[in-house]
XYZ file of C-alpha atoms in Angstrom:
773
model
C 26.806 -26.716 26.202
C 23.086 -25.981 25.685
C 22.162 -23.687 22.785
C 20.933 -20.257 23.886
C 17.903 -19.419 21.666
C 17.946 -15.743 22.695
C 21.254 -15.313 20.868
C 19.630 -16.289 17.567
C 16.107 -14.955 18.220
C 16.377 -11.920 15.909
C 17.862 -13.997 13.093
C 15.112 -16.622 13.533
C 12.362 -13.969 13.444
C 13.756 -12.299 10.303
C 14.209 -15.571 8.414
C 10.820 -16.908 9.511
C 9.043 -13.763 8.311
C 10.733 -14.099 4.935
C 9.638 -17.735 4.726
C 6.083 -16.759 5.747
C 5.964 -14.172 2.984
C 7.009 -16.879 0.525
C 4.322 -19.192 1.942
C 1.577 -16.592 1.553
C 2.616 -15.648 -1.973
C 2.937 -19.308 -2.952
C -0.529 -20.203 -1.663
C -1.974 -17.206 -3.509
C -0.316 -18.426 -6.726
C -1.743 -21.904 -6.184
C -5.216 -20.544 -5.530
C -5.388 -17.816 -8.153
C -3.566 -19.297 -11.126
C -3.638 -23.000 -10.452
C 0.060 -22.781 -9.645
C 2.564 -25.465 -10.591
C 4.925 -27.920 -8.955
C 7.524 -25.201 -8.408
C 5.040 -23.032 -6.480
C 3.991 -25.944 -4.290
C 7.576 -27.039 -3.716
C 8.535 -23.491 -2.733
C 5.788 -23.311 -0.088
C 6.758 -26.757 1.182
C 10.443 -25.800 1.501
C 9.571 -22.579 3.354
C 7.439 -24.469 5.905
C 10.168 -27.090 6.237
C 12.805 -24.396 6.904
C 10.707 -22.797 9.648
C 10.151 -26.205 11.239
C 13.836 -27.096 11.228
C 15.087 -23.810 12.658
C 12.340 -23.750 15.312
C 13.271 -27.256 16.421
C 16.928 -26.321 16.808
C 16.060 -23.241 18.890
C 13.434 -25.148 20.959
C 10.461 -23.069 19.805
C 8.294 -26.161 20.073
C 4.901 -24.600 19.306
C 6.241 -23.109 16.063
C 7.867 -26.359 14.980
C 4.660 -28.319 15.668
C 2.453 -26.033 13.562
C 5.053 -25.854 10.772
C 5.309 -29.649 10.825
C 1.525 -30.084 10.446
C 1.443 -27.452 7.685
C 4.283 -29.304 5.949
C 2.294 -32.579 6.185
C -0.756 -30.902 4.643
C 1.330 -29.513 1.782
C 2.924 -32.905 1.241
C -0.517 -34.536 1.011
C -1.419 -31.996 -1.675
C 1.883 -32.574 -3.447
C 1.371 -36.332 -3.430
C -2.056 -35.924 -5.028
C -3.994 -37.170 -1.985
C -5.983 -33.929 -1.810
C -7.777 -31.811 -4.386
C -7.461 -28.031 -4.512
C -10.507 -26.362 -2.977
C -11.556 -23.231 -1.109
C -11.635 -25.304 2.083
C -8.049 -26.461 1.560
C -6.695 -22.982 0.815
C -8.494 -21.555 3.845
C -6.781 -24.149 6.042
C -3.377 -23.420 4.477
C -3.821 -19.710 5.161
C -5.018 -20.568 8.693
C -1.773 -22.414 9.308
C 0.305 -19.553 7.870
C -1.573 -17.007 10.006
C -0.976 -19.101 13.120
C 2.761 -19.163 12.391
C 2.726 -15.381 11.858
C 1.033 -14.879 15.230
C 3.508 -17.173 16.960
C 6.501 -15.398 15.420
C 5.097 -12.011 16.475
C 4.681 -13.262 20.051
C 8.233 -14.598 20.104
C 9.414 -11.179 18.865
C 7.680 -9.632 21.895
C 9.484 -12.057 24.203
C 6.399 -14.096 25.119
C 6.604 -17.746 26.113
C 4.286 -20.083 24.220
C 3.102 -23.426 25.586
C 2.713 -26.186 22.980
C -0.819 -26.874 24.286
C -1.906 -23.521 22.848
C -1.484 -24.795 19.299
C -3.108 -28.194 19.852
C -6.438 -27.198 18.174
C -4.822 -25.809 15.016
C -2.428 -28.766 14.788
C -5.382 -31.159 15.014
C -7.257 -29.189 12.358
C -4.306 -29.274 9.930
C -3.786 -32.977 10.598
C -7.423 -33.846 9.914
C -7.465 -31.659 6.789
C -4.424 -33.573 5.516
C -6.462 -36.775 6.033
C -9.293 -35.405 3.893
C -11.657 -34.415 6.743
C -13.668 -31.266 5.957
C -14.177 -29.084 9.037
C -15.947 -25.752 8.688
C -15.114 -24.127 12.031
C -11.415 -23.376 12.546
C -9.975 -22.782 16.001
C -8.856 -19.309 17.034
C -5.358 -18.060 16.519
C -2.991 -18.599 19.473
C -2.966 -14.859 20.239
C -6.545 -15.214 21.470
C -5.647 -17.901 24.005
C -3.916 -17.783 27.400
C -0.151 -17.684 27.233
C 2.077 -20.169 28.984
C 2.684 -17.671 31.769
C -0.974 -17.988 32.755
C -1.400 -21.212 34.693
C -4.597 -22.941 33.532
C -6.538 -25.178 35.890
C -4.937 -28.603 35.951
C -8.347 -30.238 35.843
C -9.070 -28.867 32.385
C -7.419 -30.962 29.686
C -7.269 -29.617 26.158
C -10.159 -30.438 23.875
C -9.609 -33.368 21.599
C -12.127 -32.183 19.047
C -11.540 -29.355 16.593
C -15.115 -28.154 16.898
C -18.115 -28.297 19.146
C -21.634 -29.158 18.056
C -23.772 -26.156 17.207
C -25.754 -24.980 20.185
C -23.629 -26.800 22.783
C -22.294 -25.045 25.864
C -18.714 -23.808 25.962
C -16.135 -26.393 26.908
C -14.449 -26.259 30.315
C -11.086 -26.632 28.587
C -8.515 -23.841 29.044
C -8.105 -23.989 25.246
C -11.761 -24.213 24.143
C -12.831 -24.248 20.535
C -15.423 -21.474 20.066
C -18.818 -21.705 18.466
C -18.820 -21.662 14.639
C -17.833 -18.238 13.282
C -16.239 -16.795 10.134
C -12.573 -17.378 9.503
C -10.483 -15.051 11.677
C -7.897 -14.584 8.939
C -9.625 -11.418 7.775
C -9.719 -9.894 11.231
C -6.670 -7.657 10.736
C -8.278 -6.075 7.660
C -11.604 -5.482 9.409
C -10.432 -2.810 11.860
C -11.300 0.741 10.719
C -8.264 2.899 10.062
C -7.831 5.739 12.525
C -5.030 7.710 14.090
C -5.768 6.259 17.508
C -5.784 2.612 16.497
C -4.078 1.944 13.156
C -4.754 -1.501 11.738
C -2.153 -4.239 11.616
C -2.044 -5.888 8.227
C 0.447 -8.181 6.549
C 1.549 -5.167 4.517
C 2.356 -2.931 7.449
C 3.779 -5.058 10.218
C 6.657 -3.203 11.893
C 10.124 -4.310 10.943
C 13.052 -2.533 12.521
C 15.675 -4.288 10.391
C 16.658 -3.641 6.812
C 18.598 -5.727 4.306
C 21.514 -4.077 2.528
C 22.985 -5.119 -0.794
C 26.594 -6.231 -0.030
C 27.812 -4.420 -3.149
C 26.345 -1.144 -1.870
C 28.064 -1.693 1.457
C 31.384 -2.427 -0.264
C 31.084 0.736 -2.379
C 30.326 2.774 0.724
C 33.351 1.349 2.553
C 35.586 2.205 -0.433
C 34.258 5.763 -0.456
C 34.809 6.097 3.286
C 38.378 4.858 2.781
C 38.918 7.392 0.005
C 37.627 10.199 2.207
C 39.984 9.048 4.963
C 42.884 9.157 2.496
C 41.988 12.717 1.491
C 41.778 13.658 5.148
C 45.484 12.831 5.363
C 46.011 15.028 2.308
C 44.272 17.885 4.093
C 46.651 17.483 7.050
C 49.591 17.704 4.649
C 48.001 20.771 3.045
C 47.724 22.381 6.474
C 51.470 21.728 7.058
C 52.286 23.278 3.675
C 50.070 26.290 4.480
C 52.027 26.833 7.714
C 55.273 26.836 5.718
C 53.910 29.469 3.335
C 52.780 31.531 6.286
C 56.340 31.439 7.770
C 57.789 32.561 4.433
C 55.244 35.356 4.262
C 56.192 36.473 7.763
C 59.908 36.510 6.772
C 59.038 38.743 3.805
C 57.092 41.013 6.103
C 60.072 41.294 8.487
C 62.480 42.075 5.590
C 60.117 44.722 4.214
C 59.813 46.295 7.686
C 63.623 46.368 8.098
C 64.066 48.128 4.747
C 61.348 50.607 5.600
C 63.024 51.418 8.931
C 66.441 52.038 7.267
C 65.723 54.386 4.351
C 69.222 55.918 4.382
C 70.972 52.595 3.664
C 71.582 51.276 0.153
C 68.849 48.645 0.011
C 68.783 48.116 -3.735
C 70.142 44.575 -3.562
C 67.855 43.712 -0.647
C 64.806 45.057 -2.474
C 65.643 43.078 -5.594
C 66.070 39.910 -3.509
C 62.812 40.612 -1.681
C 60.908 41.178 -4.934
C 62.277 37.947 -6.425
C 61.413 36.051 -3.264
C 57.919 37.579 -3.192
C 57.348 36.538 -6.799
C 58.387 32.968 -5.959
C 56.121 32.987 -2.894
C 53.176 34.191 -4.990
C 53.794 31.343 -7.462
C 53.846 28.789 -4.634
C 50.592 30.175 -3.223
C 48.966 29.947 -6.659
C 50.075 26.309 -7.000
C 48.883 25.519 -3.510
C 45.503 27.193 -4.161
C 44.978 25.238 -7.392
C 45.927 21.923 -5.766
C 43.725 22.655 -2.743
C 40.802 23.585 -4.987
C 41.106 20.289 -6.882
C 41.346 18.291 -3.654
C 38.298 20.110 -2.255
C 36.240 19.446 -5.385
C 37.183 15.760 -5.320
C 36.395 15.461 -1.618
C 33.067 17.238 -2.105
C 32.174 14.831 -4.901
C 33.085 11.819 -2.775
C 31.122 13.206 0.183
C 28.022 13.660 -1.983
C 28.399 10.107 -3.276
C 28.763 8.819 0.269
C 25.620 10.670 1.330
C 23.729 9.350 -1.697
C 24.817 5.772 -1.040
C 23.918 6.104 2.643
C 20.430 7.179 1.586
C 20.230 4.341 -0.949
C 20.748 1.870 1.882
C 17.338 2.913 3.187
C 15.750 2.388 -0.206
C 13.633 -0.712 -0.707
C 11.520 -1.906 -3.616
C 7.803 -1.268 -3.284
C 7.279 -4.995 -3.817
C 7.892 -5.355 -0.063
C 4.595 -3.476 0.359
C 2.737 -4.554 -2.784
C 3.297 -8.330 -2.583
C 1.590 -8.841 0.815
C -1.381 -6.803 -0.468
C -2.351 -9.768 -2.641
C -3.201 -11.654 0.518
C -5.004 -8.627 1.950
C -7.159 -8.307 -1.178
C -7.941 -12.024 -1.145
C -9.061 -12.000 2.496
C -11.142 -8.812 2.267
C -12.818 -9.968 -0.958
C -13.657 -13.325 0.585
C -15.144 -11.590 3.623
C -17.313 -9.418 1.324
C -18.411 -12.340 -0.852
C -16.698 -10.870 -3.915
C -14.108 -12.069 -6.399
C -11.283 -9.607 -7.021
C -8.136 -9.652 -9.154
C -5.225 -7.431 -8.072
C -2.829 -6.427 -10.846
C 0.475 -4.899 -9.745
C 3.091 -3.025 -11.785
C 6.253 -1.213 -10.763
C 7.070 -3.256 -7.666
C 10.756 -2.754 -8.458
C 10.414 1.024 -7.889
C 12.485 1.950 -4.844
C 11.466 4.269 -2.013
C 12.686 5.148 1.445
C 11.808 2.372 3.896
C 10.212 4.940 6.221
C 7.865 6.112 3.474
C 6.916 2.535 2.601
C 6.029 1.945 6.241
C 3.942 5.141 6.400
C 1.895 4.524 3.247
C 1.050 0.896 4.076
C -2.012 1.703 6.192
C -3.453 4.410 3.889
C -3.036 2.161 0.866
C -4.668 -0.760 2.659
C -7.604 1.421 3.688
C -8.181 2.626 0.122
C -8.138 -0.982 -1.075
C -10.727 -1.874 1.590
C -12.992 0.918 0.397
C -12.532 -0.166 -3.219
C -13.565 -3.747 -2.451
C -16.306 -3.045 0.091
C -18.018 -0.070 -1.597
C -16.429 0.424 -5.007
C -16.675 -3.034 -6.565
C -20.161 -4.399 -7.152
C -21.263 -7.920 -6.087
C -20.717 -10.527 -8.840
C -24.391 -10.710 -9.838
C -24.655 -6.933 -10.172
C -21.473 -6.791 -12.266
C -22.748 -9.450 -14.659
C -26.089 -7.661 -14.955
C -24.333 -4.408 -15.910
C -22.180 -6.131 -18.525
C -18.967 -6.285 -16.506
C -16.797 -9.356 -15.801
C -17.884 -11.217 -12.679
C -14.442 -10.711 -11.133
C -13.639 -7.145 -10.178
C -10.248 -5.586 -10.909
C -7.972 -3.420 -8.796
C -4.856 -2.034 -10.469
C -1.864 -0.858 -8.450
C 1.106 0.749 -10.211
C 4.198 2.725 -9.205
C 6.771 4.631 -11.249
C 9.302 7.454 -10.982
C 8.226 10.867 -12.223
C 9.536 14.421 -11.754
C 12.018 13.482 -9.023
C 9.406 11.659 -6.951
C 7.351 8.477 -7.063
C 3.770 8.164 -8.285
C 1.503 5.409 -6.992
C -1.779 4.832 -8.839
C -4.656 2.796 -7.420
C -7.748 2.234 -9.560
C -10.762 -0.060 -9.684
C -13.486 -0.847 -12.232
C -16.375 -0.525 -9.790
C -19.335 1.796 -9.317
C -17.364 5.013 -9.050
C -18.039 7.803 -6.570
C -21.544 9.285 -6.980
C -20.943 13.021 -7.326
C -24.498 14.006 -6.403
C -24.308 11.984 -3.187
C -21.025 13.690 -2.318
C -22.667 17.091 -2.843
C -25.700 16.122 -0.757
C -23.553 14.815 2.096
C -21.383 17.951 2.012
C -24.465 20.160 2.281
C -25.890 17.969 5.029
C -22.693 18.292 7.073
C -22.427 22.049 6.341
C -18.985 21.571 4.806
C -19.795 23.883 1.916
C -22.609 26.153 0.779
C -24.792 25.488 -2.256
C -23.421 28.643 -3.903
C -19.831 27.447 -3.439
C -20.666 24.019 -4.881
C -21.902 25.650 -8.074
C -18.468 27.172 -8.645
C -16.437 24.099 -7.693
C -14.837 21.742 -10.190
C -15.504 18.006 -10.115
C -12.046 17.434 -8.616
C -12.704 19.866 -5.766
C -15.998 18.144 -4.993
C -14.394 14.697 -4.984
C -11.750 15.946 -2.543
C -14.535 16.305 0.028
C -14.211 12.569 0.700
C -11.007 13.383 2.596
C -12.947 15.424 5.165
C -13.111 13.805 8.653
C -16.231 11.712 9.128
C -17.279 11.987 5.471
C -19.017 8.956 3.944
C -21.705 8.546 1.285
C -22.394 4.943 2.259
C -25.792 4.216 3.766
C -24.468 0.989 5.278
C -21.806 0.845 7.975
C -19.583 -2.206 7.826
C -16.589 -3.436 9.763
C -14.422 -2.726 6.741
C -15.420 0.796 5.784
C -18.310 3.212 5.523
C -17.827 4.715 9.006
C -16.363 7.954 7.665
C -13.075 7.161 9.397
C -9.936 6.749 7.394
C -9.854 8.873 4.252
C -9.010 11.948 6.323
C -6.105 9.955 7.776
C -5.070 9.030 4.229
C -4.914 12.762 3.445
C -2.967 13.551 6.615
C -0.391 10.801 5.996
C 0.130 11.450 2.291
C -0.231 15.238 2.047
C 0.669 16.650 5.455
C 3.161 14.219 6.978
C 5.014 13.221 3.806
C 4.610 16.435 1.787
C 3.060 14.568 -1.113
C -0.266 15.060 -2.825
C -3.189 12.902 -3.857
C -5.619 13.288 -6.742
C -8.886 11.397 -7.194
C -10.940 10.992 -10.354
C -14.078 8.919 -10.773
C -16.676 7.985 -13.362
C -20.027 6.585 -12.303
C -20.278 2.991 -13.467
C -16.647 2.931 -14.617
C -14.569 3.131 -11.437
C -12.319 5.353 -9.332
C -8.645 6.256 -9.615
C -6.312 7.649 -6.934
C -2.912 9.101 -7.894
C -0.459 9.711 -5.050
C 2.777 11.634 -5.635
C 5.447 11.227 -2.961
C 9.113 12.105 -2.481
C 11.389 9.101 -2.940
C 12.985 9.680 0.466
C 12.157 11.542 3.662
C 15.771 11.727 4.821
C 16.802 14.173 2.110
C 14.997 16.193 -0.497
C 16.130 18.099 -3.564
C 15.361 21.736 -2.873
C 15.507 24.918 -4.945
C 16.590 27.966 -2.923
C 14.843 31.165 -4.046
C 15.051 34.755 -2.857
C 11.761 36.496 -2.141
C 11.684 40.060 -0.798
C 15.193 39.821 0.750
C 14.422 36.460 2.365
C 15.490 32.993 1.213
C 13.072 30.056 1.065
C 13.230 26.491 -0.209
C 10.819 24.916 -2.726
C 10.649 21.090 -3.162
C 12.168 20.274 -6.550
C 10.016 17.230 -7.295
C 7.054 19.552 -8.027
C 8.989 22.206 -9.989
C 8.981 21.703 -13.744
C 10.958 24.722 -15.017
C 11.884 28.390 -14.536
C 11.271 31.042 -17.203
C 12.056 34.746 -17.677
C 9.559 36.877 -19.545
C 8.731 40.576 -19.907
C 6.026 42.078 -17.732
C 4.081 42.917 -20.894
C 3.299 39.220 -21.470
C 1.224 38.980 -18.292
C -2.495 38.788 -19.086
C -5.274 40.001 -16.840
C -7.947 37.333 -16.445
C -11.150 37.614 -14.489
C -9.831 35.748 -11.450
C -6.283 37.117 -11.417
C -3.329 37.047 -13.813
C -1.958 34.493 -16.236
C 0.860 33.819 -18.708
C 1.308 31.635 -21.771
C 4.104 29.060 -21.648
C 4.348 27.117 -24.922
C 0.734 27.930 -25.751
C -0.503 26.754 -22.338
C -2.338 29.173 -20.057
C -0.913 29.215 -16.525
C -2.147 31.064 -13.445
C 0.483 33.565 -12.247
C 0.935 34.828 -8.669
C 3.562 36.786 -6.755
C 4.850 34.568 -3.972
C 5.853 37.649 -1.965
C 2.334 39.126 -2.125
C 0.795 35.748 -1.392
C 2.850 35.483 1.809
C 2.253 39.093 2.811
C 5.858 40.172 2.233
C 6.894 43.547 0.850
C 8.190 43.313 -2.698
C 9.337 46.060 -5.110
C 6.597 47.043 -7.544
C 7.192 46.532 -11.270
C 6.415 49.727 -13.112
C 8.057 49.356 -16.499
C 6.566 47.201 -19.216
C 10.074 46.013 -20.082
C 10.809 44.723 -16.585
C 11.636 41.032 -16.591
C 9.794 38.540 -14.391
C 11.411 35.363 -13.048
C 8.729 32.684 -12.787
C 9.028 29.189 -11.319
C 6.474 26.790 -12.862
C 4.971 24.388 -10.314
C 3.098 21.140 -11.049
C 1.298 20.122 -7.879
C -1.840 18.149 -7.077
C -2.914 18.096 -10.720
C -2.595 21.890 -11.055
C -0.012 24.042 -12.802
C 0.797 27.578 -11.694
C 3.636 30.093 -11.856
C 5.286 31.737 -8.847
C 7.065 35.065 -9.284
C 10.372 35.061 -7.349
C 13.246 37.535 -7.204
C 16.229 35.205 -7.716
C 17.211 31.532 -8.032
C 20.137 30.852 -5.696
C 20.966 27.150 -5.551
C 19.662 23.645 -6.169
C 20.763 20.613 -4.187
C 19.944 17.704 -1.909
C 19.324 18.731 1.679
C 18.399 16.939 4.876
C 14.986 18.243 5.956
C 14.801 18.915 9.687
C 11.403 19.079 11.404
C 10.112 22.277 12.959
C 10.416 22.648 16.742
C 7.274 21.745 18.731
C 6.233 25.392 19.158
C 6.168 25.861 15.350
C 4.890 22.458 14.238
C 1.452 23.893 13.351
C 2.914 26.442 10.926
C 0.945 25.857 7.732
C 3.445 27.623 5.447
C 6.624 25.772 6.450
C 7.150 22.002 6.238
C 10.674 21.922 7.681
C 14.068 23.614 7.649
C 17.394 22.963 5.962
C 20.831 24.180 6.978
C 23.351 25.633 4.541
C 26.675 27.453 4.825
C 26.336 29.042 1.371
C 24.309 31.986 2.675
C 24.357 34.292 5.702
C 20.850 32.959 6.462
C 22.000 29.491 7.578
C 18.536 28.080 8.375
C 16.175 28.051 5.387
C 12.420 27.452 5.641
C 11.040 24.940 3.107
C 7.580 26.067 1.982
C 4.502 23.828 1.748
C 3.193 23.776 -1.813
C -0.189 22.630 -0.493
C -0.570 25.887 1.493
C 0.569 27.968 -1.490
C -2.012 26.276 -3.737
C -4.727 26.802 -1.113
C -3.889 30.506 -0.877
C -3.990 30.856 -4.682
C -7.398 29.212 -4.910
C -8.730 31.322 -2.025
C -7.661 34.510 -3.844
C -9.204 33.276 -7.094
C -12.458 32.459 -5.306
C -12.643 35.959 -3.800
C -11.953 37.483 -7.206
C -14.680 35.407 -8.830
C -17.237 36.392 -6.190
C -16.668 40.109 -6.850
C -17.332 39.842 -10.603
C -20.645 40.644 -12.217
C -22.326 37.521 -13.533
C -24.037 37.632 -16.939
C -24.111 33.989 -17.993
C -27.644 33.455 -16.693
C -27.002 29.865 -15.675
C -26.146 28.492 -19.120
C -24.232 25.206 -18.963
C -20.900 24.849 -20.773
C -18.540 21.879 -21.164
C -14.793 22.699 -21.367
C -12.706 19.940 -23.007
C -8.897 20.095 -22.775
C -6.202 17.608 -21.729
C -4.285 20.343 -19.873
C -5.598 20.733 -16.272
C -4.265 24.308 -16.087
C -5.967 25.382 -19.327
C -9.219 23.763 -18.204
C -9.085 25.631 -14.888
C -8.312 29.023 -16.468
C -11.081 28.738 -19.084
C -13.434 27.467 -16.405
C -12.590 30.431 -14.143
C -13.283 32.918 -16.946
C -16.655 31.355 -17.708
C -17.670 30.861 -14.077
C -16.989 34.513 -13.354
C -19.494 35.415 -16.062
C -22.219 33.293 -14.458
C -21.971 30.152 -16.568
C -22.184 26.660 -15.088
C -19.056 24.806 -16.203
C -18.164 21.109 -16.356
C -14.767 19.718 -17.408
C -13.554 16.801 -19.532
C -9.993 15.736 -20.322
C -10.602 14.331 -23.820
C -13.275 13.897 -26.479
C -14.498 10.492 -25.345
C -15.102 11.690 -21.765
C -16.873 14.736 -23.218
C -19.278 12.535 -25.210
C -20.065 10.522 -22.092
C -20.903 13.713 -20.173
C -22.996 15.093 -23.027
C -24.978 11.828 -23.117
C -25.766 12.188 -19.403
C -26.675 15.902 -19.203
C -27.739 18.749 -21.543
C -25.213 21.478 -22.412
C -25.642 24.853 -24.101
C -22.120 25.033 -25.581
C -18.827 23.108 -25.843
C -15.349 24.706 -25.689
C -12.727 22.214 -26.877
C -9.018 21.898 -27.590
C -7.779 20.032 -30.678
C -4.680 18.090 -29.562
C -5.995 15.530 -27.029
C -5.478 11.793 -26.425
C -8.177 9.174 -27.089
C -10.339 11.549 -29.198
C -9.181 14.949 -30.503
C -11.254 18.116 -30.910
C -11.881 17.687 -34.639
C -13.259 14.176 -34.150
C -15.350 15.335 -31.195
C -16.854 18.176 -33.262
C -17.629 15.867 -36.193
C -19.288 13.370 -33.863
C -21.429 16.098 -32.270
C -22.516 17.360 -35.669
C -23.849 13.896 -36.489
C -26.264 14.218 -33.561
C -26.701 17.988 -32.953
C -27.076 21.008 -35.200
C -24.778 24.030 -34.692
C -27.753 25.889 -33.178
C -28.603 23.053 -30.775
C -25.066 22.656 -29.433
C -22.505 25.284 -30.525
C -18.822 24.301 -30.488
C -15.912 26.711 -29.953
C -12.431 25.376 -30.721
C -9.600 26.965 -28.668
C -6.326 25.580 -30.029
C -2.628 26.374 -30.368
C -2.773 25.257 -34.028
C -2.725 28.592 -35.865
C -2.382 27.480 -39.521
C -5.139 28.578 -41.876
C -5.583 24.920 -42.883
C -6.322 24.066 -39.259
C -8.933 26.820 -39.064
C -10.616 25.583 -42.239
C -10.590 22.006 -40.963
C -12.194 23.109 -37.662
C -14.954 25.007 -39.416
C -15.458 22.121 -41.868
C -15.837 19.748 -38.931
C -18.735 21.886 -37.729
C -17.206 24.312 -35.227
C -19.046 27.621 -34.768
C -15.833 29.498 -33.877
C -12.069 28.921 -33.860
C -9.846 30.812 -31.354
C -6.030 30.516 -31.408
C -4.411 30.168 -27.968
C -1.427 32.221 -29.063
C -3.691 35.284 -29.427
C -6.032 34.231 -26.630
C -7.962 37.048 -25.004
C -10.595 36.454 -22.340
C -12.899 39.156 -23.673
C -12.809 37.530 -27.105
C -13.722 34.135 -25.603
C -16.543 35.625 -23.513
C -17.934 37.648 -26.418
C -17.942 34.543 -28.624
C -19.590 32.351 -25.984
C -22.220 34.974 -25.093
C -23.127 35.427 -28.739
C -23.481 31.685 -29.408
C -25.485 30.724 -26.301
C -27.890 33.628 -26.748
């Protein structure tokens, strides 16, 4: 009986894609690190496996290309060929052809062996040592077998045509010389209408499951089934207790209806029986409670293991990016090294699929516009080969992905100029914005500072889609930092799974809402008297850190009871989101747990405050709205901006540098100074501060002491070696309150020392005004 290939098509496609991934990674190892015999043998075995399985299933075109690729690898293994750019390009060309063929088979297309004749001839001649500079197109660009070509047009026997010659009459012509098509997938601009197809983001509807996880899940399901039988028995026992209770009720009614009779003995018997019944009910209740707790625990484990089955290591996304980087860099004439860490970090398969395109687009931008050409890098004292670092790790209940490069950085002045040109912001607003807020303008639709439009990037299309995918669709956030001449760094924070999310239920003005737990750091109670009035709102100190404080009820326009007594206690949830830290006043914390997030109905999908709903039977309000932290943060900053605009400005344009490793403290001190008319720049440590001071003049420096890289004392001492206290005053604002710390700060050259524990905005402003004037 003939073998039916359709029966094994899915298995063939899955296995072939795994082998192709091994081929691509193996060739990259051979090219980048010189590789070894094991790398070469692994690529050879993968090609051999594809060839063998394709032959069995009669996918002739696939087996022919795999066979020629195998011959080329064997020639390299036997030492008949030397490693060269030409050789690696041909190996990748063969791998790309196999990928295209497998994708067409997955779509159910028929492929005629004549379609792969040009690539087979090219691989064969390369194996013989012939150097050919113009590769044929991939089979996806040629007619399929269902299209009947003219019989009078035999396939070309030459892999290339002479330059300037007319096109061949062959149905499978070899085009005029052009760049390698292997970078074509990476050259399509990212947009919502036409997302690019890259090796990192090809759709895959299947998922591999660890057999041990499946076994554990089956055992749990069996245990739950066993307890289900126990619940049936409990129901039978409950019916028995109900019958006994009814008998007691009937006896009590009989006694009540016959008061004249001597019922002493009957009452004693009834009381004894009632006592025994009460004991049985107590035993039943205790047993039922234990069974319920055990079943609840097993159900939670089953849910967790079901979610884990969707978890995959990020290496499934990161590993193919090596090939993407190689192809894009080659197309740009640059040399780039991709360093990857944290590939073992697991995330929901759906999230991995959604972040593939945004991540690929950011890498394109980094290579095309961020990294300088080799000659320019050498001239500026950098290594000729550019570096892109990609790392992932768990943090605060979610996953952080960091992407950084050592290129030119994002020119802040160009970003400002482009924003003004496009009327995205006014000049007055720009003067009050932080560097981070200005850099976030790159996520605006159509925003680009590049003067040159390329096929890879620079069209102003893509970074807005990155924002939409990461922040809006997946409820994550993204932070960008950049230093001119040093490079750019993106930090994306995402939930580990979209299927379920850990949510804190809070009561606000008689309503219950959910807050995503992965951005909540803690909850604190404190007296109303500890709230400080600052120029742009209110703030509190939590372990010597200044944190913006807002009432979530007031922010959402809900009625909340006013706090009149100084002794009234506030319940504050501390939120760490998008690089900012703020406190939300809530009325009550109700519950914390994992919940399945359901999307909003179509009529409510544009609601900016709510990201989804969860269902619970713990509260009368069964459907709970989960709030968007992005909208909350936007509302806070809008209120702060309005508050700042209403303040009288007395700083007269003096320029101040605030240095602190805490983003929240930097923002609060910046807000106080901005409201008084000062121009304020920020730095996260002493070394960054020195770099900024070297690039621009400042009238005063406000610095913390405890900071990484370079602390405040060292920064002050360094400044005193180059500036007098009158030229550049320094104010230390620190949580270190010992007298020895004060003396050390003054000895280092500080003009003033303010303790955060007794921080008062008027004191800071009075000190700054005195020193700058």
